[in-house]
Short mmCIF file of C-alpha atoms in Angstrom, two decimals:
data_model
loop_
_atom_site.label_atom_id
_atom_site.label_comp_id
_atom_site.label_asym_id
_atom_site.label_seq_id
_atom_site.Cartn_x
_atom_site.Cartn_y
_atom_site.Cartn_z
CA MET A 1216 0.17 0.05 0.02
CA PRO A 1217 1.39 3.34 -1.01
CA THR A 1218 2.09 5.56 2.09
CA VAL A 1219 0.72 9.29 0.21
CA ALA A 1220 1.92 13.02 2.93
CA VAL A 1221 -0.90 14.97 2.00
CA VAL A 1222 0.22 18.60 3.29
CA ASP A 1223 -1.21 20.48 5.89
CA HIS A 1224 -0.95 24.04 5.14
CA GLY A 1225 -3.45 25.05 7.79
CA MET A 1226 -5.88 25.72 4.47
CA GLY A 1227 -8.72 23.44 3.14
CA ASN A 1228 -10.75 20.49 3.26
CA LEU A 1229 -8.12 17.83 3.94
CA ASP A 1230 -10.08 15.34 5.34
CA SER A 1231 -12.19 14.84 1.65
CA VAL A 1232 -8.83 14.12 0.68
CA ARG A 1233 -7.26 12.05 3.01
CA ARG A 1234 -10.77 9.78 2.97
CA GLY A 1235 -10.30 9.81 -0.92
CA LEU A 1236 -7.09 8.34 -1.56
CA THR A 1237 -8.05 6.23 1.71
CA ASP A 1238 -10.64 4.76 -0.43
CA ALA A 1239 -8.78 4.56 -3.47
CA GLY A 1240 -5.71 2.53 -1.59
CA ALA A 1241 -3.76 4.39 -0.03
CA ASP A 1242 -1.91 4.55 3.25
CA VAL A 1243 -2.67 8.16 4.78
CA VAL A 1244 -0.24 10.88 6.27
CA VAL A 1245 -1.40 14.10 6.82
CA THR A 1246 1.57 16.34 7.88
CA SER A 1247 2.95 19.67 8.21
CA ASN A 1248 6.08 18.46 8.87
CA GLY A 1249 8.24 18.38 5.76
CA ALA A 1250 10.29 15.45 6.93
CA ASP A 1251 7.74 13.21 7.07
CA LEU A 1252 7.55 14.21 2.99
CA ASP A 1253 11.12 12.08 2.82
CA VAL A 1254 9.52 9.30 3.70
CA ALA A 1255 6.46 9.07 1.25
CA ASP A 1256 5.70 7.26 -2.11
CA ARG A 1257 3.94 9.70 -3.10
CA ILE A 1258 2.78 13.70 -2.13
CA VAL A 1259 -0.86 15.84 -2.22
CA LEU A 1260 -0.89 19.16 -1.60
CA PRO A 1261 -4.99 20.22 -1.69
CA GLY A 1262 -5.93 23.36 -0.46
CA VAL A 1263 -8.16 25.76 -0.52
CA GLY A 1264 -7.59 29.69 0.03
CA ALA A 1265 -5.60 32.66 -0.94
CA PHE A 1266 -2.59 31.81 -3.14
CA GLY A 1267 0.18 34.08 -0.91
CA ALA A 1268 -1.48 33.32 2.06
CA ALA A 1269 -1.05 29.44 1.16
CA MET A 1270 2.47 30.56 -0.41
CA ASP A 1271 3.14 31.95 2.89
CA ARG A 1272 1.89 29.18 5.23
CA LEU A 1273 4.20 26.94 3.47
CA ARG A 1274 7.90 28.93 3.55
CA GLY A 1275 6.78 29.40 7.44
CA LEU A 1276 6.70 25.63 7.82
CA GLY A 1277 9.58 24.82 5.42
CA LEU A 1278 7.36 22.79 3.45
CA ASP A 1279 8.80 24.64 0.24
CA VAL A 1280 11.35 23.11 0.75
CA ALA A 1281 10.67 19.81 1.17
CA LEU A 1282 8.78 19.48 -1.47
CA GLU A 1283 11.61 20.77 -3.72
CA ARG A 1284 13.73 18.07 -2.58
CA ASN A 1285 11.68 15.58 -2.78
CA VAL A 1286 9.34 16.24 -5.78
CA ILE A 1287 12.44 18.07 -8.09
CA ASP A 1288 15.38 16.83 -6.93
CA ALA A 1289 13.63 12.92 -5.89
CA GLY A 1290 11.15 12.68 -8.44
CA VAL A 1291 8.28 11.62 -5.90
CA PRO A 1292 4.74 11.77 -8.04
CA PHE A 1293 3.04 14.69 -7.02
CA LEU A 1294 -0.60 15.47 -7.02
CA GLY A 1295 -1.58 19.29 -6.28
CA ILE A 1296 -5.29 20.71 -5.98
CA CYS A 1297 -6.79 23.11 -6.89
CA LEU A 1298 -5.00 25.59 -4.83
CA GLY A 1299 -2.18 23.10 -4.76
CA MET A 1300 -2.62 23.45 -8.39
CA GLN A 1301 -2.36 26.92 -8.68
CA LEU A 1302 1.02 26.89 -6.06
CA LEU A 1303 2.51 24.86 -8.81
CA ALA A 1304 2.84 28.38 -11.13
CA THR A 1305 5.74 30.87 -11.52
CA THR A 1306 3.35 33.91 -10.66
CA GLY A 1307 -0.52 34.45 -8.44
CA THR A 1308 -2.03 37.62 -8.45
CA GLU A 1309 -4.93 37.12 -5.58
CA GLY A 1310 -4.51 40.39 -3.52
CA GLY A 1311 -0.55 41.20 -5.51
CA ARG A 1312 1.92 39.02 -6.87
CA HIS A 1313 3.45 36.83 -5.22
CA ASP A 1314 6.00 34.01 -5.91
CA GLY A 1315 4.26 30.45 -6.48
CA LEU A 1316 6.79 27.32 -6.35
CA GLY A 1317 7.30 27.46 -10.02
CA TRP A 1318 6.95 24.19 -11.30
CA ILE A 1319 4.97 24.73 -14.30
CA GLY A 1320 5.92 27.98 -15.60
CA GLY A 1321 2.49 30.21 -15.48
CA THR A 1322 0.10 32.60 -14.28
CA VAL A 1323 -2.66 32.23 -12.12
CA VAL A 1324 -5.19 34.89 -13.12
CA ARG A 1325 -8.91 35.74 -11.84
CA ILE A 1326 -11.30 34.09 -14.21
CA GLU A 1327 -12.69 37.00 -16.50
CA PRO A 1328 -16.31 36.37 -16.83
CA THR A 1329 -18.14 36.24 -20.52
CA ALA A 1330 -21.32 37.22 -22.39
CA GLU A 1331 -22.17 33.48 -22.84
CA ASP A 1332 -20.40 32.09 -18.68
CA PRO A 1333 -20.77 35.23 -16.99
CA ARG A 1334 -20.95 34.27 -13.43
CA VAL A 1335 -17.67 33.79 -11.11
CA PRO A 1336 -16.60 31.83 -8.73
CA HIS A 1337 -17.00 28.92 -11.77
CA VAL A 1338 -18.89 26.05 -9.28
CA GLY A 1339 -20.56 23.19 -10.46
CA TRP A 1340 -19.73 20.18 -12.55
CA ASN A 1341 -18.20 20.98 -16.08
CA GLU A 1342 -16.15 18.64 -18.38
CA VAL A 1343 -12.62 17.59 -18.23
CA ASP A 1344 -11.29 17.84 -22.08
CA PRO A 1345 -7.96 16.14 -22.41
CA VAL A 1346 -5.41 18.00 -24.75
CA GLN A 1347 -3.29 14.54 -24.22
CA GLU A 1348 -2.56 11.68 -22.94
CA HIS A 1349 -1.93 11.43 -19.46
CA PRO A 1350 -1.73 8.48 -17.18
CA LEU A 1351 -4.15 9.78 -14.70
CA LEU A 1352 -6.96 9.95 -17.44
CA ASP A 1353 -6.45 5.89 -17.77
CA GLY A 1354 -10.24 4.43 -17.92
CA ILE A 1355 -11.57 7.71 -17.68
CA ALA A 1356 -13.64 9.20 -20.50
CA ALA A 1357 -12.75 12.21 -22.41
CA GLY A 1358 -15.23 14.92 -21.40
CA ALA A 1359 -15.98 13.15 -18.35
CA ASP A 1360 -17.91 15.65 -15.61
CA CYS A 1361 -15.86 16.69 -12.23
CA TYR A 1362 -16.40 19.07 -9.91
CA PHE A 1363 -15.69 22.61 -10.11
CA VAL A 1364 -15.50 25.68 -7.59
CA HIS A 1365 -13.05 28.09 -8.07
CA SER A 1366 -12.35 31.72 -8.98
CA TYR A 1367 -8.86 31.47 -10.76
CA ARG A 1368 -7.49 29.76 -13.27
CA VAL A 1369 -3.90 28.90 -14.41
CA ALA A 1370 -2.56 30.25 -17.18
CA CYS A 1371 0.36 28.07 -18.63
CA ASP A 1372 3.32 29.52 -20.14
CA ASP A 1373 3.92 25.90 -22.06
CA PRO A 1374 1.16 24.62 -23.66
CA SER A 1375 3.05 21.03 -23.42
CA HIS A 1376 2.38 21.35 -19.93
CA VAL A 1377 -1.75 21.32 -20.33
CA VAL A 1378 -2.89 18.42 -20.30
CA ALA A 1379 -7.02 19.08 -20.48
CA THR A 1380 -9.45 21.88 -20.19
CA THR A 1381 -12.62 23.47 -19.08
CA PRO A 1382 -14.80 24.75 -21.49
CA TYR A 1383 -15.72 28.10 -19.32
CA ALA A 1384 -14.96 31.62 -19.79
CA GLY A 1385 -12.87 31.30 -23.13
CA GLY A 1386 -11.47 28.20 -21.71
CA VAL A 1387 -10.03 27.09 -17.81
CA THR A 1388 -7.05 24.53 -17.26
CA ALA A 1389 -8.55 21.63 -15.96
CA ILE A 1390 -5.05 19.45 -15.30
CA VAL A 1391 -1.98 20.61 -16.10
CA GLY A 1392 1.20 17.91 -15.68
CA ARG A 1393 4.96 17.48 -16.20
CA ASP A 1394 7.61 14.56 -15.63
CA ASN A 1395 6.30 13.27 -12.03
CA ILE A 1396 4.51 16.57 -11.57
CA ALA A 1397 0.53 16.82 -12.41
CA GLY A 1398 -2.09 19.45 -10.89
CA VAL A 1399 -5.94 19.23 -10.92
CA GLN A 1400 -8.67 22.83 -10.55
CA PHE A 1401 -11.63 20.43 -10.06
CA HIS A 1402 -11.97 18.41 -6.95
CA PRO A 1403 -11.07 14.75 -7.71
CA GLU A 1404 -12.50 13.55 -4.04
CA LYS A 1405 -15.79 15.24 -4.95
CA SER A 1406 -15.98 14.00 -8.26
CA GLN A 1407 -17.57 10.60 -6.94
CA ARG A 1408 -17.09 8.13 -9.48
CA VAL A 1409 -14.84 9.76 -11.85
CA GLY A 1410 -12.63 11.40 -9.14
CA ALA A 1411 -12.10 8.24 -7.59
CA ALA A 1412 -10.92 6.36 -10.89
CA LEU A 1413 -8.50 9.78 -11.01
CA LEU A 1414 -7.13 8.99 -7.36
CA ARG A 1415 -6.39 5.65 -8.06
CA ASN A 1416 -4.72 6.44 -11.06
CA PHE A 1417 -2.12 8.73 -9.28
CA LEU A 1418 -1.52 5.85 -6.91
CA ALA A 1419 -1.20 3.72 -10.18
CA TRP A 1420 1.24 6.36 -11.68
CA GLN A 1421 4.87 5.10 -12.51
CA PRO A 1422 6.53 8.34 -14.40
CA ALA A 1423 9.88 7.85 -15.43
CA VAL A 1424 11.88 9.48 -12.82
CA ALA A 1425 10.37 8.46 -9.93
CA ARG A 1426 12.93 7.80 -6.85
CA ALA A 1427 14.33 4.33 -6.84
CA GLY A 1428 11.72 2.88 -4.15
CA VAL A 1429 8.55 3.80 -4.89
CA ALA A 1430 6.03 1.24 -3.63
CA SER A 1431 3.92 0.45 -6.44
CA PRO A 1432 -0.12 0.55 -5.21
CA CYS A 1433 -1.29 -3.11 -3.53
CA MET B 270 -26.64 39.92 -16.04
CA ALA B 271 -26.65 37.88 -19.58
CA ALA B 272 -27.35 34.35 -19.04
CA GLY B 273 -25.57 32.28 -20.53
CA ARG B 274 -27.67 28.48 -20.33
CA ARG B 275 -31.28 29.67 -20.80
CA PRO B 276 -32.15 27.16 -23.23
CA GLY B 277 -32.53 28.72 -27.06
CA GLY B 278 -29.66 30.70 -26.89
CA GLY B 279 -27.96 28.85 -29.78
CA ARG B 280 -24.93 27.50 -27.55
CA ILE B 281 -24.17 24.09 -25.25
CA ALA B 282 -22.99 25.03 -22.36
CA VAL B 283 -21.44 22.46 -20.31
CA LEU B 284 -21.34 23.89 -17.11
CA LYS B 285 -24.09 22.15 -15.29
CA THR B 286 -27.34 23.17 -13.74
CA ARG B 287 -27.13 21.76 -10.60
CA VAL B 288 -29.90 19.96 -8.19
CA ILE B 289 -29.32 20.36 -4.63
CA PRO B 290 -30.95 18.27 -1.95
CA THR B 291 -30.79 20.56 1.21
CA MET B 292 -31.22 18.67 4.62
CA LEU B 293 -32.14 21.15 7.63
CA TYR B 294 -30.63 19.90 10.43
CA LYS B 295 -32.25 20.46 14.08
CA ASP B 296 -31.88 18.51 17.42
CA PHE B 297 -30.19 15.37 16.47
CA GLY B 298 -32.46 14.59 13.30
CA LEU B 299 -33.54 16.01 10.02
CA VAL B 300 -36.57 18.27 9.89
CA LYS B 301 -39.04 19.26 7.05
CA GLY B 302 -41.78 22.07 7.92
CA THR B 303 -43.79 24.72 6.65
CA GLY B 304 -42.78 28.33 6.86
CA PHE B 305 -39.43 27.57 8.74
CA ASP B 306 -41.51 26.47 11.63
CA SER B 307 -43.15 23.57 13.23
CA ARG B 308 -40.65 20.92 11.81
CA ARG B 309 -40.90 17.10 11.77
CA ALA B 310 -37.76 14.65 11.89
CA VAL B 311 -37.50 12.91 8.22
CA GLY B 312 -34.79 10.88 9.82
CA ASN B 313 -30.83 10.64 10.58
CA ALA B 314 -28.56 12.67 8.59
CA VAL B 315 -25.95 10.42 7.74
CA GLN B 316 -28.20 7.59 6.72
CA ALA B 317 -29.25 10.58 4.77
CA VAL B 318 -26.38 11.37 3.09
CA LYS B 319 -25.34 7.65 2.12
CA VAL B 320 -28.45 7.61 0.02
CA TYR B 321 -27.76 10.97 -2.26
CA ASN B 322 -24.12 9.29 -1.78
CA LEU B 323 -25.51 6.06 -3.71
CA ARG B 324 -27.77 8.51 -6.15
CA ASN B 325 -24.64 10.82 -7.77
CA VAL B 326 -26.60 14.28 -5.96
CA ASP B 327 -24.89 16.93 -7.75
CA GLU B 328 -24.34 18.29 -4.41
CA LEU B 329 -25.71 18.37 -0.87
CA VAL B 330 -26.50 21.70 1.53
CA PHE B 331 -27.09 20.91 5.25
CA LEU B 332 -28.48 23.47 7.45
CA ASP B 333 -28.51 23.54 10.88
CA VAL B 334 -31.45 25.15 11.50
CA ALA B 335 -31.43 25.39 14.60
CA ALA B 336 -27.65 26.81 16.25
CA THR B 337 -28.75 30.35 16.02
CA GLN B 338 -32.02 30.28 17.78
CA GLN B 339 -30.33 28.30 20.35
CA GLY B 340 -27.25 30.50 20.52
CA ARG B 341 -25.41 27.23 19.67
CA GLU B 342 -21.89 27.38 17.43
CA PRO B 343 -22.00 24.49 14.49
CA ASP B 344 -22.09 20.67 15.94
CA PHE B 345 -18.88 20.73 13.44
CA ALA B 346 -18.17 16.38 15.41
CA LEU B 347 -21.37 15.90 13.32
CA VAL B 348 -20.45 17.49 10.21
CA ASP B 349 -17.36 15.59 10.52
CA ASP B 350 -19.34 12.25 10.60
CA LEU B 351 -21.37 13.84 7.24
CA ALA B 352 -18.30 14.31 5.74
CA ASP B 353 -17.27 10.76 6.08
CA ASP B 354 -19.34 9.53 3.68
CA CYS B 355 -20.08 12.30 1.66
CA HIS B 356 -17.74 11.99 -1.47
CA MET B 357 -20.22 14.87 -3.36
CA PRO B 358 -19.46 18.95 -2.65
CA LEU B 359 -21.30 19.45 1.10
CA THR B 360 -21.91 23.05 2.15
CA VAL B 361 -22.85 23.52 5.66
CA GLY B 362 -24.52 26.13 7.59
CA GLY B 363 -26.54 27.64 10.52
CA GLY B 364 -24.92 29.17 13.64
CA VAL B 365 -21.86 30.34 11.38
CA ARG B 366 -20.84 33.16 13.34
CA THR B 367 -17.00 33.71 12.73
CA VAL B 368 -14.27 33.15 10.60
CA GLU B 369 -12.92 30.50 13.25
CA HIS B 370 -16.39 28.52 12.44
CA VAL B 371 -15.63 28.55 8.97
CA ARG B 372 -12.17 27.60 9.33
CA ARG B 373 -13.17 24.45 11.54
CA LEU B 374 -16.17 23.72 9.29
CA LEU B 375 -13.70 23.70 6.35
CA GLU B 376 -11.52 21.52 8.75
CA VAL B 377 -13.96 18.84 9.27
CA GLY B 378 -15.01 18.32 6.23
CA ALA B 379 -17.37 21.32 4.22
CA ASP B 380 -16.32 22.46 0.75
CA LYS B 381 -18.22 25.21 1.38
CA VAL B 382 -19.59 27.19 4.24
CA ALA B 383 -23.16 28.95 4.40
CA ILE B 384 -23.36 31.94 5.84
CA GLY B 385 -26.50 33.44 7.09
CA THR B 386 -27.96 35.83 10.22
CA ALA B 387 -23.92 36.82 10.70
CA ALA B 388 -23.59 37.97 7.12
CA VAL B 389 -26.70 39.64 7.46
CA GLU B 390 -25.93 41.02 11.16
CA SER B 391 -22.39 41.72 10.68
CA PRO B 392 -21.12 41.20 6.89
CA GLU B 393 -17.75 41.53 7.40
CA VAL B 394 -17.27 38.20 8.68
CA VAL B 395 -18.08 37.43 5.17
CA ALA B 396 -15.23 39.57 3.84
CA GLU B 397 -12.86 38.03 6.26
CA ALA B 398 -14.13 34.44 5.28
CA ALA B 399 -13.68 35.13 2.11
CA ALA B 400 -9.98 37.30 1.78
CA ARG B 401 -8.53 34.26 4.32
CA PHE B 402 -10.15 30.89 2.38
CA GLY B 403 -11.58 32.14 -0.89
CA SER B 404 -14.51 33.03 -2.45
CA GLN B 405 -15.17 30.27 -3.23
CA CYS B 406 -16.16 28.79 -0.32
CA VAL B 407 -18.31 31.36 1.05
CA VAL B 408 -22.42 30.87 0.74
CA ALA B 409 -23.91 33.99 1.56
CA VAL B 410 -27.85 33.49 2.56
CA VAL B 411 -30.10 35.77 2.12
CA ASP B 412 -33.93 34.60 3.04
CA VAL B 413 -36.82 36.76 2.08
CA ALA B 414 -40.25 36.88 3.95
CA ASP B 415 -42.40 39.38 2.64
CA GLY B 416 -40.16 40.44 -0.03
CA ARG B 417 -37.83 42.04 2.72
CA VAL B 418 -34.73 40.56 4.06
CA ALA B 419 -35.23 38.13 7.37
CA THR B 420 -32.66 36.19 9.62
CA ARG B 421 -32.76 33.53 12.19
CA SER B 422 -34.42 30.69 10.66
CA GLY B 423 -37.17 33.71 9.66
CA ALA B 424 -37.88 35.16 13.00
CA ALA B 425 -36.01 37.78 12.79
CA ARG B 426 -36.86 40.48 9.97
CA HIS B 427 -35.10 43.51 8.56
CA ASP B 428 -36.05 46.25 6.65
CA LEU B 429 -33.19 44.98 3.61
CA ASP B 430 -34.79 44.77 0.41
CA PRO B 431 -32.94 41.30 -0.85
CA VAL B 432 -31.72 42.40 -4.06
CA GLU B 433 -29.53 44.91 -2.66
CA THR B 434 -28.80 42.98 -0.04
CA ALA B 435 -27.71 40.20 -1.76
CA THR B 436 -25.02 42.21 -3.95
CA ARG B 437 -23.24 43.28 -1.21
CA LEU B 438 -22.97 40.14 0.36
CA ALA B 439 -21.80 39.83 -2.88
CA GLY B 440 -19.37 42.47 -3.52
CA ALA B 441 -17.95 41.62 0.33
CA GLY B 442 -16.52 38.26 -1.02
CA ALA B 443 -19.33 35.41 -1.53
CA GLY B 444 -19.06 33.36 -3.84
CA GLU B 445 -22.52 31.93 -4.48
CA ILE B 446 -25.79 33.66 -2.85
CA LEU B 447 -28.01 30.62 -1.53
CA LEU B 448 -31.59 32.50 -1.66
CA GLN B 449 -34.43 31.44 0.36
CA SER B 450 -37.95 32.24 0.32
CA VAL B 451 -39.43 32.15 4.06
CA GLU B 452 -43.13 31.59 2.86
CA ARG B 453 -42.64 28.62 0.43
CA ASP B 454 -40.15 27.05 2.90
CA GLY B 455 -42.00 23.44 2.50
CA THR B 456 -45.23 24.85 1.29
CA MET B 457 -44.35 23.02 -2.43
CA ALA B 458 -46.29 25.90 -4.00
CA GLY B 459 -43.01 26.49 -6.37
CA TYR B 460 -39.84 29.03 -5.94
CA ASP B 461 -40.29 33.15 -5.56
CA VAL B 462 -39.39 33.07 -8.88
CA ALA B 463 -39.52 36.92 -8.99
CA THR B 464 -37.16 37.23 -6.23
CA VAL B 465 -34.76 34.78 -7.43
CA ALA B 466 -35.34 36.77 -11.43
CA ALA B 467 -34.31 39.75 -9.97
CA VAL B 468 -31.63 38.80 -7.38
CA SER B 469 -30.09 37.00 -10.08
CA ASP B 470 -29.71 39.28 -12.43
CA ALA B 471 -27.71 42.36 -10.02
CA VAL B 472 -25.25 39.89 -8.99
CA ALA B 473 -22.61 37.80 -11.27
CA VAL B 474 -21.77 35.03 -8.76
CA PRO B 475 -24.24 32.22 -8.98
CA VAL B 476 -27.50 31.91 -7.52
CA ILE B 477 -29.25 28.48 -5.63
CA ALA B 478 -32.74 29.41 -5.71
CA SER B 479 -34.10 27.42 -2.89
CA GLY B 480 -37.89 27.20 -0.89
CA GLY B 481 -41.14 26.01 -2.61
CA ALA B 482 -39.81 23.20 -4.67
CA GLY B 483 -43.17 20.91 -5.79
CA SER B 484 -42.26 19.90 -8.76
CA PHE B 485 -39.53 19.71 -11.68
CA ASP B 486 -41.49 22.63 -13.64
CA HIS B 487 -40.84 24.24 -10.42
CA MET B 488 -37.01 24.01 -10.71
CA VAL B 489 -37.25 24.64 -14.36
CA GLU B 490 -39.36 28.11 -13.87
CA ALA B 491 -36.12 29.08 -11.12
CA LEU B 492 -33.88 27.99 -13.95
CA ARG B 493 -35.37 30.86 -16.65
CA ALA B 494 -35.38 33.07 -14.05
CA GLY B 495 -31.56 32.59 -13.46
CA ALA B 496 -30.97 30.83 -11.15
CA SER B 497 -27.92 28.93 -11.55
CA ALA B 498 -28.89 25.90 -9.30
CA VAL B 499 -32.20 24.69 -7.59
CA ALA B 500 -32.46 23.72 -3.71
CA ALA B 501 -35.07 21.58 -2.78
CA GLY B 502 -36.26 19.39 0.89
CA ALA B 503 -39.55 18.72 0.68
CA ILE B 504 -40.24 17.31 -3.29
CA PHE B 505 -36.88 14.87 -2.44
CA HIS B 506 -38.19 14.25 1.69
CA PHE B 507 -41.88 13.33 1.10
CA THR B 508 -42.30 12.29 -2.51
CA GLU B 509 -41.29 9.60 -4.90
CA LEU B 510 -39.38 12.23 -6.83
CA THR B 511 -35.78 11.91 -6.43
CA PRO B 512 -33.06 14.24 -7.95
CA ALA B 513 -31.63 12.13 -10.85
CA GLU B 514 -35.41 12.83 -12.03
CA ALA B 515 -35.59 16.03 -11.47
CA ARG B 516 -32.20 16.43 -13.72
CA ASP B 517 -33.50 14.46 -16.42
CA HIS B 518 -36.97 16.64 -16.62
CA ILE B 519 -34.78 20.08 -16.33
CA GLY B 520 -32.05 18.26 -18.83
CA ALA B 521 -35.34 17.88 -21.11
CA ALA B 522 -36.10 21.53 -20.92
CA GLY B 523 -32.83 22.43 -22.67
CA PHE B 524 -30.26 23.02 -19.61
CA PRO B 525 -27.16 20.79 -19.28
CA VAL B 526 -27.06 18.64 -16.15
CA ARG B 527 -25.01 15.49 -15.07
CA ARG B 528 -26.05 12.27 -16.62
#
């Protein structure tokens, strides 16, 4: 059973993420201690709230360094959820400019309402349309509905990092990915069968660069 | 406010119209009443969540309707139990007066927190919660009675216009408006369509219409008036009708729904 560290930076619905991963077959440790990341097979960064405050908390707890050490240097498979995906970007623009983790080049910008989609936040079930293949989407139909609740979106610098999009207000990046790093804007832990399938896929994912000794599921 | 999801607009939008069962809770059981009063027990809350979970409901709203009246805090342990079985989005309200209440509800598993009485009486809690946790998880409840704003489960009436109040709360940072009709609650006589239309036109955040649903056509009326989602209690508790059938019906009326 893979050990998954769920990073607790004091913001967000960690219980649902813990339950979703447990149901998917993980041994979950919810932690704000960077040392716990060093022994995890996989790392999940959830979160709701403001970009700058979340980065401040990660830095204050030394978690930015622990994440870098494990995800970038050691290649541990990583999943960011909602704000946890947005924190991968270079820059956040919520309440001023803030540096993110910078693993996925890009900027987090507020969703601008359009005549067709006049309401922000983007709340509800919407289609996830893949633009490239990715192990997270194994067995999941193109256009499957997942649950979104957010006011900001990630604008990627490099189109090859966009794994899936969602057609709202001119387009929202739904999944980002590169190497052992993935992020989802929607909430797999709240997206019923489709979300459960995605979490199982994350536990089974064996990216090429993963550090030696990463346990396979089951 | 243009409504991109009205039928006949020439566009097939994909953000799905949500049908949201509302669970009202009072003193250790689910209740359903009329006019926000004289509530009858309709079962165990945890069991109800399990049933809705099996039925792939779009989202759930859980309101502890007695908390504010009784001067209680939200029942964090209960919400923790409910969320354990809730693999769908869960909005929790009732007795939420402080940002710390919001934080603790999110911590035990709420995805969004509904703030009613406190939002109207001290809107700064909405602004503070939105600044800290983001607008997307702050739902402002606007209860309407006799065309004016009510709080404390309908017991307190304010000389406030619902449209102005909703606009003010959205401006303060609420990411959704849960618009409830006190008189129509539990009557199954139809939503307060005029107020739904007025509020939906005035604000740029999603509006959830609540109070009065007695048929799927009532839901269609509220959606045509501009609501982004429809909440309902009695229709699901006291009839054989299910949220899935509601989705089928409003889908047939031209609104995008989850299949």
